[in-house]
Amino acid sequence: MSSVRTPDPNPGWLSDFQLDETRSRVPILYVEAVPVRVDALGQVEHIGLLLRGSPQTGDIVHTLVSGRVLHGESVRGALMRNLEKDLGPTAFPRLPATITPFTVAEYLPVPGVTPMYDPRQHAVALAYVVPVTGECAPRQDALELSWLTPEDAASPAVLDQLEGGRGHLLKQALAHLGVPA
């Protein structure tokens, strides 16, 4: 199966071969973000989901902003870099004042142990809800960004379609925002 992801022009601290080897031995730290549009009172009006090709199946699926924390990079820096990488430089994300995530997601390479699954690796992801105020123009391997109402994002059709258990993560984000799912 050929890869549908765009090669990272700055792979950080490991070559692709070294990263595959490391993924087979130690957990990798990620950040994940649920981009949102909020009104003047801070109420969430829309949830942003990326449309991209699945590295596992090759299907076109919705997903969240996600990426590794590189060696020597702060969590805040990784969050900003991955938001810009996936949403474009004019998305203007409003990072939280603290880097406390709304949850920590653990992806295991064995399905069924936790709701989160990644066949490539054991990964730990710090998950954030991040308001964006600018124009989003998805880059890298993202095809488009869909803005859904919180109610639409909470629908089983959307939640079940997110790969690797990210529907569970989105449901947690919605609960964190006070949106019934």
Short mmCIF file of N, CA and C in Angstrom, two decimals:
data_model
loop_
_atom_site.label_atom_id
_atom_site.label_comp_id
_atom_site.label_asym_id
_atom_site.label_seq_id
_atom_site.Cartn_x
_atom_site.Cartn_y
_atom_site.Cartn_z
N MET A 1 0.85 -1.18 0.00
CA MET A 1 0.00 0.00 0.00
C MET A 1 0.89 1.23 0.00
N SER A 2 0.58 2.19 -0.85
CA SER A 2 1.37 3.41 -0.90
C SER A 2 0.87 4.40 0.14
N SER A 3 1.77 5.24 0.60
CA SER A 3 1.42 6.22 1.62
C SER A 3 0.68 7.39 0.99
N VAL A 4 -0.34 7.88 1.70
CA VAL A 4 -1.09 9.04 1.22
C VAL A 4 -0.67 10.31 1.96
N ARG A 5 0.29 10.19 2.88
CA ARG A 5 0.68 11.38 3.62
C ARG A 5 1.82 12.10 2.91
N THR A 6 1.87 13.40 3.12
CA THR A 6 2.91 14.22 2.55
C THR A 6 4.18 14.05 3.36
N PRO A 7 5.33 13.80 2.70
CA PRO A 7 6.57 13.67 3.48
C PRO A 7 6.85 14.96 4.25
N ASP A 8 7.29 14.81 5.49
CA ASP A 8 7.59 15.95 6.33
C ASP A 8 8.93 16.53 5.87
N PRO A 9 8.96 17.80 5.40
CA PRO A 9 10.23 18.38 4.94
C PRO A 9 11.23 18.59 6.07
N ASN A 10 10.73 18.63 7.32
CA ASN A 10 11.59 18.75 8.49
C ASN A 10 11.21 17.63 9.45
N PRO A 11 11.76 16.43 9.25
CA PRO A 11 11.31 15.29 10.04
C PRO A 11 11.73 15.34 11.50
N GLY A 12 12.35 16.41 11.93
CA GLY A 12 12.71 16.52 13.34
C GLY A 12 14.00 15.80 13.63
N TRP A 13 13.95 14.86 14.50
CA TRP A 13 15.16 14.27 15.02
C TRP A 13 15.43 12.86 14.54
N LEU A 14 14.53 12.26 13.77
CA LEU A 14 14.74 10.89 13.31
C LEU A 14 14.41 10.76 11.83
N SER A 15 15.15 9.91 11.13
CA SER A 15 14.80 9.57 9.76
C SER A 15 13.55 8.70 9.78
N ASP A 16 12.91 8.49 8.63
CA ASP A 16 11.71 7.64 8.59
C ASP A 16 12.03 6.24 9.12
N PHE A 17 13.16 5.68 8.76
CA PHE A 17 13.55 4.35 9.24
C PHE A 17 13.73 4.37 10.76
N GLN A 18 14.44 5.37 11.27
CA GLN A 18 14.66 5.46 12.72
C GLN A 18 13.35 5.67 13.46
N LEU A 19 12.44 6.47 12.87
CA LEU A 19 11.14 6.70 13.50
C LEU A 19 10.35 5.39 13.57
N ASP A 20 10.33 4.62 12.50
CA ASP A 20 9.64 3.33 12.52
C ASP A 20 10.23 2.41 13.59
N GLU A 21 11.54 2.38 13.69
CA GLU A 21 12.21 1.56 14.70
C GLU A 21 11.86 2.04 16.11
N THR A 22 11.89 3.35 16.32
CA THR A 22 11.57 3.91 17.63
C THR A 22 10.11 3.65 17.99
N ARG A 23 9.21 3.82 17.01
CA ARG A 23 7.79 3.57 17.26
C ARG A 23 7.54 2.14 17.73
N SER A 24 8.38 1.23 17.30
CA SER A 24 8.19 -0.17 17.71
C SER A 24 8.71 -0.44 19.11
N ARG A 25 9.39 0.55 19.72
CA ARG A 25 10.02 0.31 21.03
C ARG A 25 9.55 1.23 22.16
N VAL A 26 9.18 2.48 21.85
CA VAL A 26 8.82 3.43 22.91
C VAL A 26 7.59 4.24 22.50
N PRO A 27 6.82 4.72 23.48
CA PRO A 27 5.69 5.60 23.15
C PRO A 27 6.20 6.91 22.54
N ILE A 28 5.43 7.47 21.63
CA ILE A 28 5.76 8.73 20.98
C ILE A 28 4.75 9.78 21.46
N LEU A 29 5.21 11.00 21.76
CA LEU A 29 4.34 12.07 22.23
C LEU A 29 3.79 12.87 21.06
N TYR A 30 2.47 13.07 21.08
CA TYR A 30 1.75 13.84 20.06
C TYR A 30 0.94 14.94 20.72
N VAL A 31 0.53 15.90 19.91
CA VAL A 31 -0.51 16.85 20.29
C VAL A 31 -1.65 16.66 19.29
N GLU A 32 -2.88 16.81 19.77
CA GLU A 32 -4.06 16.78 18.90
C GLU A 32 -4.89 17.99 19.24
N ALA A 33 -5.52 18.57 18.22
CA ALA A 33 -6.32 19.77 18.42
C ALA A 33 -7.65 19.65 17.71
N VAL A 34 -8.68 20.12 18.39
CA VAL A 34 -10.00 20.25 17.81
C VAL A 34 -10.19 21.75 17.56
N PRO A 35 -10.07 22.18 16.28
CA PRO A 35 -10.28 23.60 16.00
C PRO A 35 -11.75 23.96 16.12
N VAL A 36 -12.02 25.14 16.70
CA VAL A 36 -13.40 25.58 16.86
C VAL A 36 -13.52 27.06 16.47
N ARG A 37 -14.73 27.42 16.10
CA ARG A 37 -15.12 28.82 15.91
C ARG A 37 -16.06 29.16 17.07
N VAL A 38 -15.81 30.29 17.71
CA VAL A 38 -16.63 30.69 18.85
C VAL A 38 -17.27 32.04 18.59
N ASP A 39 -18.41 32.29 19.26
CA ASP A 39 -19.07 33.58 19.15
C ASP A 39 -18.44 34.57 20.13
N ALA A 40 -19.00 35.77 20.21
CA ALA A 40 -18.45 36.83 21.06
C ALA A 40 -18.46 36.47 22.54
N LEU A 41 -19.33 35.53 22.92
CA LEU A 41 -19.40 35.10 24.32
C LEU A 41 -18.56 33.86 24.60
N GLY A 42 -17.85 33.39 23.59
CA GLY A 42 -17.00 32.21 23.76
C GLY A 42 -17.72 30.88 23.58
N GLN A 43 -18.97 30.91 23.12
CA GLN A 43 -19.72 29.68 22.88
C GLN A 43 -19.31 29.09 21.53
N VAL A 44 -19.11 27.80 21.51
CA VAL A 44 -18.67 27.12 20.28
C VAL A 44 -19.81 27.09 19.27
N GLU A 45 -19.52 27.62 18.08
CA GLU A 45 -20.50 27.61 17.00
C GLU A 45 -20.22 26.49 16.00
N HIS A 46 -18.93 26.22 15.75
CA HIS A 46 -18.55 25.21 14.77
C HIS A 46 -17.30 24.46 15.23
N ILE A 47 -17.24 23.19 14.83
CA ILE A 47 -16.10 22.31 15.08
C ILE A 47 -15.46 22.02 13.73
N GLY A 48 -14.14 22.13 13.65
CA GLY A 48 -13.44 21.88 12.40
C GLY A 48 -12.87 20.46 12.34
N LEU A 49 -13.19 19.74 11.27
CA LEU A 49 -12.63 18.41 11.04
C LEU A 49 -11.92 18.41 9.69
N LEU A 50 -10.72 17.86 9.68
CA LEU A 50 -9.95 17.75 8.44
C LEU A 50 -10.40 16.55 7.64
N LEU A 51 -10.35 16.68 6.34
CA LEU A 51 -10.61 15.57 5.43
C LEU A 51 -9.27 15.19 4.81
N ARG A 52 -8.89 13.92 4.95
CA ARG A 52 -7.59 13.48 4.40
C ARG A 52 -7.65 12.00 4.11
N GLY A 53 -6.63 11.55 3.40
CA GLY A 53 -6.50 10.12 3.11
C GLY A 53 -5.97 9.39 4.32
N SER A 54 -6.54 8.25 4.62
CA SER A 54 -6.10 7.45 5.76
C SER A 54 -4.81 6.72 5.41
N PRO A 55 -3.76 6.86 6.26
CA PRO A 55 -2.54 6.10 6.02
C PRO A 55 -2.75 4.59 6.18
N GLN A 56 -3.76 4.19 6.98
CA GLN A 56 -3.99 2.77 7.21
C GLN A 56 -4.79 2.12 6.08
N THR A 57 -5.85 2.81 5.61
CA THR A 57 -6.75 2.17 4.64
C THR A 57 -6.71 2.79 3.25
N GLY A 58 -6.21 4.02 3.14
CA GLY A 58 -6.24 4.72 1.87
C GLY A 58 -7.58 5.39 1.60
N ASP A 59 -8.56 5.19 2.48
CA ASP A 59 -9.87 5.82 2.33
C ASP A 59 -9.77 7.30 2.70
N ILE A 60 -10.74 8.08 2.23
CA ILE A 60 -10.84 9.49 2.61
C ILE A 60 -11.68 9.55 3.89
N VAL A 61 -11.11 10.14 4.96
CA VAL A 61 -11.76 10.17 6.27
C VAL A 61 -11.60 11.54 6.91
N HIS A 62 -12.47 11.83 7.88
CA HIS A 62 -12.30 13.03 8.70
C HIS A 62 -11.37 12.70 9.86
N THR A 63 -10.63 13.69 10.30
CA THR A 63 -9.71 13.52 11.42
C THR A 63 -9.50 14.86 12.11
N LEU A 64 -8.68 14.86 13.13
CA LEU A 64 -8.35 16.05 13.89
C LEU A 64 -6.96 16.54 13.51
N VAL A 65 -6.63 17.75 13.90
CA VAL A 65 -5.26 18.24 13.76
C VAL A 65 -4.41 17.39 14.70
N SER A 66 -3.31 16.87 14.19
CA SER A 66 -2.49 15.98 14.99
C SER A 66 -1.05 15.99 14.48
N GLY A 67 -0.12 15.82 15.39
CA GLY A 67 1.28 15.70 14.99
C GLY A 67 2.19 15.45 16.17
N ARG A 68 3.39 14.98 15.86
CA ARG A 68 4.37 14.68 16.89
C ARG A 68 4.93 15.93 17.54
N VAL A 69 5.38 15.76 18.77
CA VAL A 69 6.21 16.77 19.43
C VAL A 69 7.64 16.38 19.11
N LEU A 70 8.36 17.28 18.48
CA LEU A 70 9.73 16.99 18.06
C LEU A 70 10.70 17.15 19.22
N HIS A 71 11.82 16.46 19.12
CA HIS A 71 12.86 16.55 20.14
C HIS A 71 13.30 18.00 20.30
N GLY A 72 13.29 18.49 21.53
CA GLY A 72 13.70 19.86 21.81
C GLY A 72 12.60 20.90 21.58
N GLU A 73 11.42 20.46 21.22
CA GLU A 73 10.31 21.38 20.94
C GLU A 73 9.37 21.41 22.14
N SER A 74 8.88 22.58 22.49
CA SER A 74 7.91 22.67 23.58
C SER A 74 6.55 22.15 23.10
N VAL A 75 5.72 21.76 24.04
CA VAL A 75 4.37 21.31 23.70
C VAL A 75 3.61 22.45 23.02
N ARG A 76 3.73 23.66 23.54
CA ARG A 76 3.08 24.83 22.94
C ARG A 76 3.58 25.05 21.52
N GLY A 77 4.88 24.92 21.32
CA GLY A 77 5.45 25.07 19.97
C GLY A 77 4.95 23.99 19.02
N ALA A 78 4.85 22.76 19.51
CA ALA A 78 4.35 21.66 18.68
C ALA A 78 2.88 21.88 18.32
N LEU A 79 2.10 22.35 19.26
CA LEU A 79 0.69 22.62 19.01
C LEU A 79 0.55 23.70 17.92
N MET A 80 1.28 24.78 18.05
CA MET A 80 1.22 25.86 17.06
C MET A 80 1.72 25.38 15.69
N ARG A 81 2.82 24.64 15.67
CA ARG A 81 3.37 24.15 14.40
C ARG A 81 2.38 23.23 13.69
N ASN A 82 1.75 22.32 14.43
CA ASN A 82 0.83 21.38 13.80
C ASN A 82 -0.48 22.05 13.38
N LEU A 83 -0.94 23.04 14.13
CA LEU A 83 -2.11 23.81 13.70
C LEU A 83 -1.81 24.55 12.40
N GLU A 84 -0.64 25.19 12.32
CA GLU A 84 -0.28 25.90 11.08
C GLU A 84 -0.07 24.92 9.94
N LYS A 85 0.56 23.78 10.23
CA LYS A 85 0.80 22.77 9.19
C LYS A 85 -0.51 22.29 8.59
N ASP A 86 -1.50 22.02 9.44
CA ASP A 86 -2.76 21.45 8.96
C ASP A 86 -3.78 22.49 8.51
N LEU A 87 -3.80 23.67 9.14
CA LEU A 87 -4.84 24.66 8.85
C LEU A 87 -4.36 25.84 8.01
N GLY A 88 -3.05 25.99 7.84
CA GLY A 88 -2.51 27.10 7.08
C GLY A 88 -2.07 28.25 7.98
N PRO A 89 -1.24 29.14 7.43
CA PRO A 89 -0.64 30.21 8.24
C PRO A 89 -1.61 31.32 8.63
N THR A 90 -2.79 31.39 8.02
CA THR A 90 -3.73 32.46 8.34
C THR A 90 -4.93 31.98 9.16
N ALA A 91 -4.80 30.81 9.80
CA ALA A 91 -5.88 30.30 10.65
C ALA A 91 -5.96 31.10 11.95
N PHE A 92 -4.86 31.66 12.39
CA PHE A 92 -4.77 32.44 13.62
C PHE A 92 -5.37 31.73 14.82
N PRO A 93 -4.75 30.61 15.22
CA PRO A 93 -5.23 29.89 16.40
C PRO A 93 -4.99 30.70 17.66
N ARG A 94 -5.90 30.57 18.61
CA ARG A 94 -5.79 31.22 19.92
C ARG A 94 -5.44 30.14 20.93
N LEU A 95 -4.13 29.95 21.14
CA LEU A 95 -3.69 28.90 22.06
C LEU A 95 -4.14 29.22 23.48
N PRO A 96 -4.43 28.17 24.24
CA PRO A 96 -4.85 28.40 25.62
C PRO A 96 -3.72 29.03 26.44
N ALA A 97 -4.12 29.73 27.51
CA ALA A 97 -3.13 30.38 28.38
C ALA A 97 -2.22 29.36 29.05
N THR A 98 -2.77 28.18 29.36
CA THR A 98 -1.95 27.11 29.92
C THR A 98 -1.91 25.96 28.92
N ILE A 99 -0.94 25.10 29.08
CA ILE A 99 -0.86 23.96 28.16
C ILE A 99 -1.49 22.71 28.76
N THR A 100 -2.40 22.91 29.70
CA THR A 100 -3.12 21.78 30.28
C THR A 100 -4.14 21.28 29.26
N PRO A 101 -4.02 20.02 28.82
CA PRO A 101 -4.96 19.50 27.83
C PRO A 101 -6.31 19.18 28.46
N PHE A 102 -7.35 19.07 27.61
CA PHE A 102 -8.65 18.65 28.15
C PHE A 102 -8.65 17.16 28.43
N THR A 103 -7.76 16.41 27.79
CA THR A 103 -7.57 14.99 28.08
C THR A 103 -6.23 14.53 27.53
N VAL A 104 -5.82 13.36 27.98
CA VAL A 104 -4.65 12.69 27.45
C VAL A 104 -5.14 11.40 26.81
N ALA A 105 -4.84 11.24 25.54
CA ALA A 105 -5.28 10.05 24.80
C ALA A 105 -4.10 9.11 24.63
N GLU A 106 -4.35 7.84 24.88
CA GLU A 106 -3.29 6.84 24.70
C GLU A 106 -3.72 5.90 23.58
N TYR A 107 -2.92 5.89 22.52
CA TYR A 107 -3.15 5.01 21.38
C TYR A 107 -2.25 3.79 21.52
N LEU A 108 -2.82 2.61 21.44
CA LEU A 108 -2.03 1.38 21.52
C LEU A 108 -2.07 0.67 20.17
N PRO A 109 -1.03 -0.11 19.85
CA PRO A 109 -1.00 -0.81 18.57
C PRO A 109 -1.85 -2.07 18.54
N VAL A 110 -2.48 -2.39 19.66
CA VAL A 110 -3.35 -3.57 19.75
C VAL A 110 -4.79 -3.08 19.87
N PRO A 111 -5.66 -3.41 18.92
CA PRO A 111 -7.04 -2.92 19.00
C PRO A 111 -7.80 -3.51 20.18
N GLY A 112 -8.71 -2.68 20.74
CA GLY A 112 -9.59 -3.15 21.79
C GLY A 112 -9.10 -2.97 23.21
N VAL A 113 -7.83 -2.64 23.42
CA VAL A 113 -7.31 -2.45 24.77
C VAL A 113 -7.82 -1.12 25.34
N THR A 114 -7.77 -0.08 24.52
CA THR A 114 -8.34 1.23 24.85
C THR A 114 -9.19 1.64 23.65
N PRO A 115 -10.01 2.68 23.79
CA PRO A 115 -10.79 3.12 22.62
C PRO A 115 -9.91 3.67 21.49
N MET A 116 -8.67 4.04 21.81
CA MET A 116 -7.77 4.65 20.84
C MET A 116 -6.82 3.58 20.27
N TYR A 117 -6.65 3.60 18.95
CA TYR A 117 -5.86 2.56 18.29
C TYR A 117 -5.01 3.17 17.18
N ASP A 118 -3.73 2.80 17.14
CA ASP A 118 -2.83 3.17 16.05
C ASP A 118 -1.95 1.96 15.77
N PRO A 119 -2.15 1.31 14.62
CA PRO A 119 -1.39 0.08 14.34
C PRO A 119 0.11 0.29 14.23
N ARG A 120 0.56 1.55 14.04
CA ARG A 120 1.99 1.83 13.87
C ARG A 120 2.76 1.89 15.16
N GLN A 121 2.05 2.20 16.30
CA GLN A 121 2.83 2.60 17.46
C GLN A 121 1.99 2.68 18.72
N HIS A 122 2.71 2.83 19.82
CA HIS A 122 2.12 3.23 21.10
C HIS A 122 2.37 4.74 21.17
N ALA A 123 1.29 5.52 21.23
CA ALA A 123 1.42 6.98 21.22
C ALA A 123 0.59 7.56 22.36
N VAL A 124 1.09 8.66 22.89
CA VAL A 124 0.37 9.42 23.90
C VAL A 124 0.15 10.81 23.32
N ALA A 125 -1.11 11.26 23.33
CA ALA A 125 -1.45 12.55 22.74
C ALA A 125 -2.09 13.46 23.78
N LEU A 126 -1.58 14.67 23.86
CA LEU A 126 -2.19 15.71 24.68
C LEU A 126 -3.22 16.40 23.78
N ALA A 127 -4.47 16.45 24.21
CA ALA A 127 -5.55 16.94 23.34
C ALA A 127 -6.07 18.29 23.81
N TYR A 128 -6.28 19.19 22.85
CA TYR A 128 -6.68 20.57 23.12
C TYR A 128 -7.85 20.97 22.25
N VAL A 129 -8.68 21.87 22.75
CA VAL A 129 -9.67 22.58 21.94
C VAL A 129 -9.07 23.95 21.69
N VAL A 130 -8.97 24.34 20.42
CA VAL A 130 -8.29 25.59 20.08
C VAL A 130 -9.19 26.45 19.18
N PRO A 131 -9.63 27.61 19.67
CA PRO A 131 -10.36 28.52 18.80
C PRO A 131 -9.45 29.06 17.70
N VAL A 132 -10.00 29.18 16.51
CA VAL A 132 -9.28 29.81 15.39
C VAL A 132 -10.13 30.97 14.89
N THR A 133 -9.46 32.07 14.52
CA THR A 133 -10.18 33.28 14.12
C THR A 133 -9.97 33.65 12.67
N GLY A 134 -8.99 33.06 12.00
CA GLY A 134 -8.67 33.45 10.64
C GLY A 134 -9.22 32.50 9.59
N GLU A 135 -8.70 32.66 8.40
CA GLU A 135 -9.09 31.80 7.28
C GLU A 135 -8.24 30.53 7.30
N CYS A 136 -8.91 29.40 7.22
CA CYS A 136 -8.22 28.12 7.23
C CYS A 136 -8.07 27.62 5.79
N ALA A 137 -6.85 27.30 5.43
CA ALA A 137 -6.55 26.73 4.12
C ALA A 137 -5.70 25.49 4.37
N PRO A 138 -6.32 24.33 4.50
CA PRO A 138 -5.57 23.12 4.85
C PRO A 138 -4.37 22.91 3.94
N ARG A 139 -3.31 22.43 4.57
CA ARG A 139 -2.05 22.20 3.86
C ARG A 139 -1.60 20.77 4.12
N GLN A 140 -0.42 20.46 3.66
CA GLN A 140 0.16 19.13 3.81
C GLN A 140 -0.76 18.10 3.19
N ASP A 141 -1.15 17.08 3.93
CA ASP A 141 -1.95 16.00 3.35
C ASP A 141 -3.45 16.17 3.58
N ALA A 142 -3.87 17.31 4.14
CA ALA A 142 -5.30 17.56 4.36
C ALA A 142 -5.92 18.07 3.06
N LEU A 143 -7.08 17.54 2.70
CA LEU A 143 -7.77 17.93 1.48
C LEU A 143 -8.66 19.14 1.70
N GLU A 144 -9.34 19.18 2.83
CA GLU A 144 -10.20 20.31 3.17
C GLU A 144 -10.49 20.30 4.66
N LEU A 145 -11.08 21.39 5.11
CA LEU A 145 -11.53 21.51 6.49
C LEU A 145 -13.04 21.70 6.45
N SER A 146 -13.77 20.82 7.13
CA SER A 146 -15.23 20.91 7.21
C SER A 146 -15.60 21.53 8.55
N TRP A 147 -16.47 22.53 8.53
CA TRP A 147 -16.97 23.14 9.76
C TRP A 147 -18.35 22.57 10.04
N LEU A 148 -18.50 21.90 11.16
CA LEU A 148 -19.76 21.29 11.56
C LEU A 148 -20.30 21.97 12.81
N THR A 149 -21.61 22.02 12.93
CA THR A 149 -22.18 22.50 14.19
C THR A 149 -21.81 21.48 15.26
N PRO A 150 -21.78 21.88 16.52
CA PRO A 150 -21.49 20.90 17.57
C PRO A 150 -22.46 19.72 17.56
N GLU A 151 -23.72 19.98 17.25
CA GLU A 151 -24.71 18.91 17.21
C GLU A 151 -24.38 17.93 16.08
N ASP A 152 -24.03 18.45 14.90
CA ASP A 152 -23.66 17.58 13.79
C ASP A 152 -22.39 16.79 14.11
N ALA A 153 -21.41 17.45 14.75
CA ALA A 153 -20.16 16.77 15.11
C ALA A 153 -20.42 15.65 16.11
N ALA A 154 -21.47 15.79 16.93
CA ALA A 154 -21.79 14.78 17.94
C ALA A 154 -22.60 13.62 17.38
N SER A 155 -22.96 13.66 16.11
CA SER A 155 -23.78 12.59 15.55
C SER A 155 -22.97 11.29 15.44
N PRO A 156 -23.61 10.16 15.67
CA PRO A 156 -22.90 8.88 15.54
C PRO A 156 -22.25 8.68 14.18
N ALA A 157 -22.88 9.19 13.12
CA ALA A 157 -22.31 9.05 11.77
C ALA A 157 -20.93 9.72 11.68
N VAL A 158 -20.78 10.87 12.31
CA VAL A 158 -19.49 11.58 12.29
C VAL A 158 -18.51 10.91 13.26
N LEU A 159 -18.95 10.67 14.49
CA LEU A 159 -18.07 10.09 15.51
C LEU A 159 -17.54 8.72 15.09
N ASP A 160 -18.39 7.89 14.51
CA ASP A 160 -17.97 6.54 14.10
C ASP A 160 -17.03 6.55 12.91
N GLN A 161 -17.06 7.62 12.13
CA GLN A 161 -16.25 7.70 10.92
C GLN A 161 -14.81 8.12 11.20
N LEU A 162 -14.57 8.70 12.37
CA LEU A 162 -13.22 9.13 12.71
C LEU A 162 -12.35 7.92 13.04
N GLU A 163 -11.19 7.85 12.44
CA GLU A 163 -10.32 6.68 12.51
C GLU A 163 -9.53 6.61 13.82
N GLY A 164 -9.22 5.41 14.25
CA GLY A 164 -8.32 5.18 15.37
C GLY A 164 -8.89 5.53 16.73
N GLY A 165 -10.21 5.68 16.81
CA GLY A 165 -10.82 6.06 18.07
C GLY A 165 -10.95 7.55 18.26
N ARG A 166 -10.63 8.33 17.24
CA ARG A 166 -10.72 9.78 17.38
C ARG A 166 -12.16 10.25 17.57
N GLY A 167 -13.14 9.43 17.21
CA GLY A 167 -14.53 9.76 17.53
C GLY A 167 -14.71 9.83 19.04
N HIS A 168 -14.06 8.93 19.75
CA HIS A 168 -14.09 8.94 21.22
C HIS A 168 -13.45 10.23 21.73
N LEU A 169 -12.35 10.62 21.12
CA LEU A 169 -11.65 11.85 21.53
C LEU A 169 -12.52 13.07 21.23
N LEU A 170 -13.17 13.10 20.08
CA LEU A 170 -14.05 14.23 19.75
C LEU A 170 -15.23 14.28 20.72
N LYS A 171 -15.74 13.12 21.09
CA LYS A 171 -16.85 13.07 22.06
C LYS A 171 -16.39 13.66 23.40
N GLN A 172 -15.16 13.36 23.82
CA GLN A 172 -14.62 13.94 25.05
C GLN A 172 -14.48 15.46 24.92
N ALA A 173 -14.04 15.93 23.74
CA ALA A 173 -13.91 17.38 23.52
C ALA A 173 -15.27 18.06 23.60
N LEU A 174 -16.27 17.45 23.01
CA LEU A 174 -17.62 18.00 23.05
C LEU A 174 -18.15 18.06 24.49
N ALA A 175 -17.89 17.01 25.26
CA ALA A 175 -18.30 16.99 26.67
C ALA A 175 -17.57 18.08 27.45
N HIS A 176 -16.29 18.25 27.16
CA HIS A 176 -15.49 19.30 27.80
C HIS A 176 -16.08 20.69 27.51
N LEU A 177 -16.64 20.84 26.30
CA LEU A 177 -17.24 22.11 25.89
C LEU A 177 -18.69 22.25 26.36
N GLY A 178 -19.23 21.20 26.99
CA GLY A 178 -20.61 21.25 27.47
C GLY A 178 -21.63 20.91 26.41
N VAL A 179 -21.20 20.27 25.32
CA VAL A 179 -22.11 19.89 24.25
C VAL A 179 -22.50 18.43 24.47
N PRO A 180 -23.78 18.13 24.61
CA PRO A 180 -24.19 16.74 24.80
C PRO A 180 -23.90 15.92 23.55
N ALA A 181 -23.34 14.74 23.75
CA ALA A 181 -23.04 13.85 22.61
C ALA A 181 -23.69 12.51 22.81
#
